[in-house]
């Protein structure tokens, strides 16, 4: 074998080794409107026992994760989908200015609409499936939002969102989806403290059950990364009306949960690197090898296992 052939052989082996990450599916699982002080910041993790026992030890916990933009529902979800901070109308009357990870995935990989999903208890969040940037309508993801599933009819039960999510996951094996569970926020606005805590505990059961579905499915196991996050928190006690509301820059509104688990995520790490929601999008895009030129976040390499 001459030197040219040796170099060629080395190049071929190198190209095979520098393959993609193991992640083929990303799920952004949003717990709407819970404060850090009632989730991971609660000293006994009393309201998220399953995430604490089943998920966190196998994944990465970010302790300095924040909504660094507008601390409302639509803005928080928009940051997670588009990787940008936008002051956006919170009532579903305005579309995100930038394409989302779902749009970019469909375009780059020529994916069918059923490979990317926006599944939300809140009907207004159907706006996450669109953008005002011209030319992207043909790449919109599938939606299942609100009571009618079409982005209208009002809010629906989180239980239905959970069962629909499991169906989509195991029927379509989507490349990416975002899921919104509304109840912590709804009970908070309803001024029902016990209901608010109970809704966090219900999300904990949904997240653990979803992870069980993933672990027990050979097409999802070892290829699915899940981000457990909030869209925003709620005011700290003593700021405005406390846990009833949110929307300001207090640390209760900003400081939120982010736990990541998946085949490319380091196991059992706790990171105090300051991060925000746009970094989730950047990391998800990096794992799925999709370019998002409009995203402003940075990849959270501190929680990733070895580069492939
Ligand atoms: Zn919200
Ligand atoms: Zn606040």
XYZ file of C-alpha atoms and ligand atoms in Angstrom:
310
model
C 0.000 0.000 0.000
C 1.539 3.278 -1.024
C 1.364 6.480 0.987
C -1.535 7.931 -1.017
C -3.627 4.840 -0.385
C -2.744 4.931 3.320
C -3.889 8.551 3.586
C -7.084 7.748 1.698
C -7.820 4.798 3.995
C -7.202 6.991 7.058
C -9.547 9.664 5.709
C -12.303 7.128 5.091
C -12.001 5.729 8.623
C -11.975 9.260 10.075
C -15.121 10.202 8.178
C -16.892 7.106 9.462
C -15.871 7.848 13.048
C -17.027 11.483 12.935
C -20.655 10.424 12.599
C -23.559 12.161 14.185
C -24.694 12.015 17.787
C -26.902 9.112 18.878
C -29.844 11.473 19.357
C -32.442 11.081 16.605
C -35.451 12.398 18.562
C -35.732 15.457 20.806
C -38.647 16.177 23.128
C -38.934 19.562 24.857
C -41.321 18.859 27.733
C -42.598 22.120 29.181
C -44.087 22.458 32.666
C -45.980 25.733 32.388
C -45.268 28.332 35.054
C -43.646 26.626 38.026
C -41.073 28.350 40.221
C -37.652 26.869 40.943
C -38.490 27.008 44.657
C -41.208 24.393 44.160
C -39.284 22.174 41.738
C -35.584 21.329 42.015
C -35.023 24.208 44.407
C -37.383 22.668 46.972
C -35.082 21.109 49.556
C -36.721 17.660 49.594
C -37.743 17.672 45.886
C -41.137 16.852 47.383
C -43.171 17.569 44.253
C -40.992 15.799 41.725
C -40.052 12.457 43.284
C -39.991 10.471 40.030
C -37.839 12.941 38.123
C -35.539 13.005 41.154
C -35.243 9.212 41.422
C -35.611 8.010 37.819
C -34.408 10.795 35.532
C -31.991 13.210 37.203
C -29.430 10.533 38.230
C -29.196 9.458 34.570
C -29.093 12.982 33.169
C -27.908 16.533 33.768
C -29.438 19.130 36.070
C -28.835 22.820 35.394
C -29.135 24.851 38.563
C -28.654 28.323 37.022
C -31.137 28.136 34.177
C -33.388 31.102 33.440
C -35.981 32.613 31.186
C -33.762 35.490 30.046
C -36.472 37.136 27.975
C -40.089 38.080 28.460
C -41.453 35.849 31.265
C -44.781 35.023 29.648
C -46.011 31.728 28.192
C -45.829 32.444 24.474
C -42.436 34.174 24.734
C -40.941 31.350 26.813
C -42.144 28.699 24.383
C -41.029 30.806 21.408
C -37.525 31.001 22.874
C -37.472 27.201 23.229
C -38.661 26.643 19.627
C -36.829 29.376 17.716
C -33.781 29.893 19.915
C -34.466 33.625 20.027
C -35.918 36.061 22.563
C -38.932 37.879 21.207
C -41.359 40.184 22.956
C -44.414 38.494 21.494
C -48.122 38.934 22.182
C -49.138 36.385 24.835
C -52.661 35.664 23.586
C -51.908 33.799 20.365
C -52.370 36.933 18.252
C -48.816 37.134 16.944
C -46.550 34.621 15.238
C -42.864 34.101 16.011
C -40.638 36.229 13.807
C -38.151 33.430 13.201
C -38.429 29.840 11.945
C -38.330 27.148 14.628
C -36.207 24.035 14.978
C -39.184 22.194 13.465
C -39.075 24.332 10.319
C -35.323 23.936 9.950
C -35.494 20.166 10.438
C -38.199 19.754 7.813
C -36.319 21.869 5.296
C -32.846 20.440 5.817
C -33.890 16.782 5.902
C -36.991 17.025 3.683
C -39.073 15.586 6.499
C -42.827 15.070 6.279
C -45.029 17.234 8.478
C -45.745 14.260 10.758
C -42.078 14.109 11.822
C -42.225 17.336 13.867
C -44.938 18.305 16.373
C -46.287 21.070 18.574
C -48.548 19.438 21.217
C -50.013 21.825 23.789
C -52.784 21.964 26.381
C -53.087 25.707 25.634
C -54.770 26.322 22.277
C -53.031 29.677 21.782
C -49.650 27.964 21.490
C -50.485 26.816 17.963
C -48.591 29.988 16.967
C -45.389 28.025 17.628
C -46.009 26.111 14.392
C -45.715 29.198 12.205
C -43.478 32.182 11.544
C -43.852 35.560 9.894
C -40.641 34.983 7.915
C -41.842 34.502 4.320
C -41.316 31.207 2.552
C -41.513 28.873 5.541
C -45.233 27.939 5.465
C -44.471 24.724 3.607
C -42.264 23.597 6.516
C -44.747 24.116 9.366
C -44.876 21.242 11.896
C -47.997 19.261 12.781
C -50.079 20.643 15.629
C -52.287 19.189 18.346
C -53.182 22.240 20.422
C -56.045 22.999 22.785
C -59.510 21.559 23.115
C -60.145 21.107 19.391
C -56.590 20.034 18.641
C -56.506 22.682 15.929
C -55.408 25.609 18.084
C -58.898 26.697 19.097
C -61.698 25.855 21.525
C -59.832 26.789 24.712
C -57.433 24.951 26.993
C -57.675 21.197 27.524
C -56.708 18.706 30.215
C -53.043 17.826 30.619
C -54.089 14.162 30.823
C -55.230 14.347 27.207
C -52.029 16.100 26.177
C -50.069 13.315 27.838
C -51.936 10.494 26.102
C -51.780 12.279 22.734
C -48.032 12.766 23.209
C -47.527 9.047 23.816
C -49.568 8.221 20.695
C -47.620 10.595 18.467
C -44.330 9.409 19.909
C -44.950 5.720 19.257
C -46.836 6.119 15.954
C -44.719 8.791 14.259
C -41.349 8.590 16.036
C -40.925 12.349 15.482
C -37.527 13.969 15.075
C -38.575 16.779 17.394
C -41.539 17.911 19.417
C -42.477 20.411 22.075
C -45.165 19.535 24.622
C -46.930 21.999 26.940
C -48.559 20.969 30.233
C -50.598 23.921 31.475
C -51.741 22.978 34.984
C -49.132 24.484 37.339
C -49.759 27.845 35.662
C -53.542 27.452 35.666
C -53.682 26.598 39.370
C -51.246 29.418 40.164
C -53.433 31.986 38.435
C -56.409 30.350 40.158
C -54.713 31.136 43.512
C -54.889 27.492 44.531
C -51.615 26.647 46.258
C -52.367 22.957 46.822
C -53.571 22.603 43.235
C -50.385 24.295 41.999
C -48.194 21.868 43.938
C -50.358 18.940 42.838
C -49.972 19.994 39.200
C -46.184 19.983 39.532
C -46.457 16.464 40.970
C -48.724 15.440 38.072
C -46.151 16.727 35.572
C -43.547 14.688 37.456
C -45.628 11.550 36.856
C -46.152 12.434 33.173
C -42.431 13.013 32.617
C -41.497 9.742 34.337
C -44.177 7.801 32.436
C -43.002 9.280 29.148
C -39.429 8.312 29.950
C -40.677 4.778 30.666
C -42.343 4.703 27.224
C -39.019 5.760 25.690
C -37.002 3.230 27.683
C -39.330 0.402 26.690
C -39.405 1.169 22.971
C -36.440 -0.116 21.052
C -36.780 2.577 18.370
C -36.687 5.357 20.992
C -34.363 3.882 23.597
C -30.788 5.161 23.210
C -31.826 7.682 20.544
C -34.153 10.100 22.380
C -33.152 13.204 24.316
C -35.654 14.909 26.604
C -35.415 18.436 28.027
C -37.565 19.014 31.118
C -38.079 22.775 31.323
C -40.413 25.616 32.264
C -41.545 28.495 30.080
C -41.304 30.928 33.016
C -41.548 30.856 36.795
C -43.782 32.972 39.032
C -43.132 36.045 41.208
C -41.194 35.375 44.362
C -43.186 35.872 47.547
C -43.339 39.590 48.320
C -43.107 40.695 44.673
C -46.504 41.894 43.395
C -49.045 39.141 44.129
C -46.461 36.371 44.586
C -47.153 32.954 43.088
C -50.514 34.035 41.620
C -48.801 35.706 38.642
C -45.652 36.153 36.598
C -44.274 38.357 33.852
C -41.617 40.525 35.512
C -37.850 40.297 35.870
C -37.811 39.034 39.468
C -35.827 35.864 40.056
C -39.018 33.923 40.735
C -40.155 34.645 37.181
C -36.713 34.006 35.694
C -35.153 31.075 37.603
C -36.559 27.841 36.172
C -35.962 24.148 35.725
C -33.822 22.449 33.098
C -33.021 18.756 33.307
C -31.750 16.932 30.242
C -31.547 13.185 29.669
C -30.570 11.158 26.633
C -27.831 9.101 25.013
C -25.554 12.098 24.428
C -26.137 13.785 27.794
C -23.622 13.311 30.615
C -25.010 11.171 33.404
C -25.494 12.383 36.929
C -24.002 15.841 36.460
C -25.141 19.055 38.065
C -24.071 22.186 36.239
C -24.125 25.733 37.565
C -23.147 27.303 34.240
C -25.687 30.112 33.623
C -27.959 29.102 30.743
C -31.249 30.162 29.197
C -33.980 28.742 26.979
C -32.295 29.640 23.677
C -29.418 27.351 24.693
C -31.836 24.382 24.813
C -32.734 25.017 21.178
C -29.077 25.387 20.191
C -28.204 22.136 21.964
C -31.150 20.262 20.446
C -30.182 21.508 16.975
C -26.558 20.490 17.563
C -27.566 16.984 18.637
C -29.825 16.588 15.590
C -27.198 18.130 13.250
C -29.577 20.781 11.973
C -28.401 24.313 11.199
C -30.372 27.147 12.821
C -28.756 30.343 11.520
C -31.337 32.584 13.209
C -30.887 31.019 16.660
C -28.959 33.083 19.207
C -28.290 30.451 21.867
C -25.087 28.503 22.421
C -24.609 24.766 22.739
C -24.489 23.512 26.330
C -21.348 21.431 25.836
C -20.865 21.141 29.592
C -23.763 18.676 29.770
C -22.850 16.665 26.671
C -21.021 13.370 26.744
C -18.100 12.868 24.373
C -18.287 14.290 20.892
C -18.907 11.509 18.372
Zn -46.783 29.914 30.934
Zn -41.856 38.314 38.886
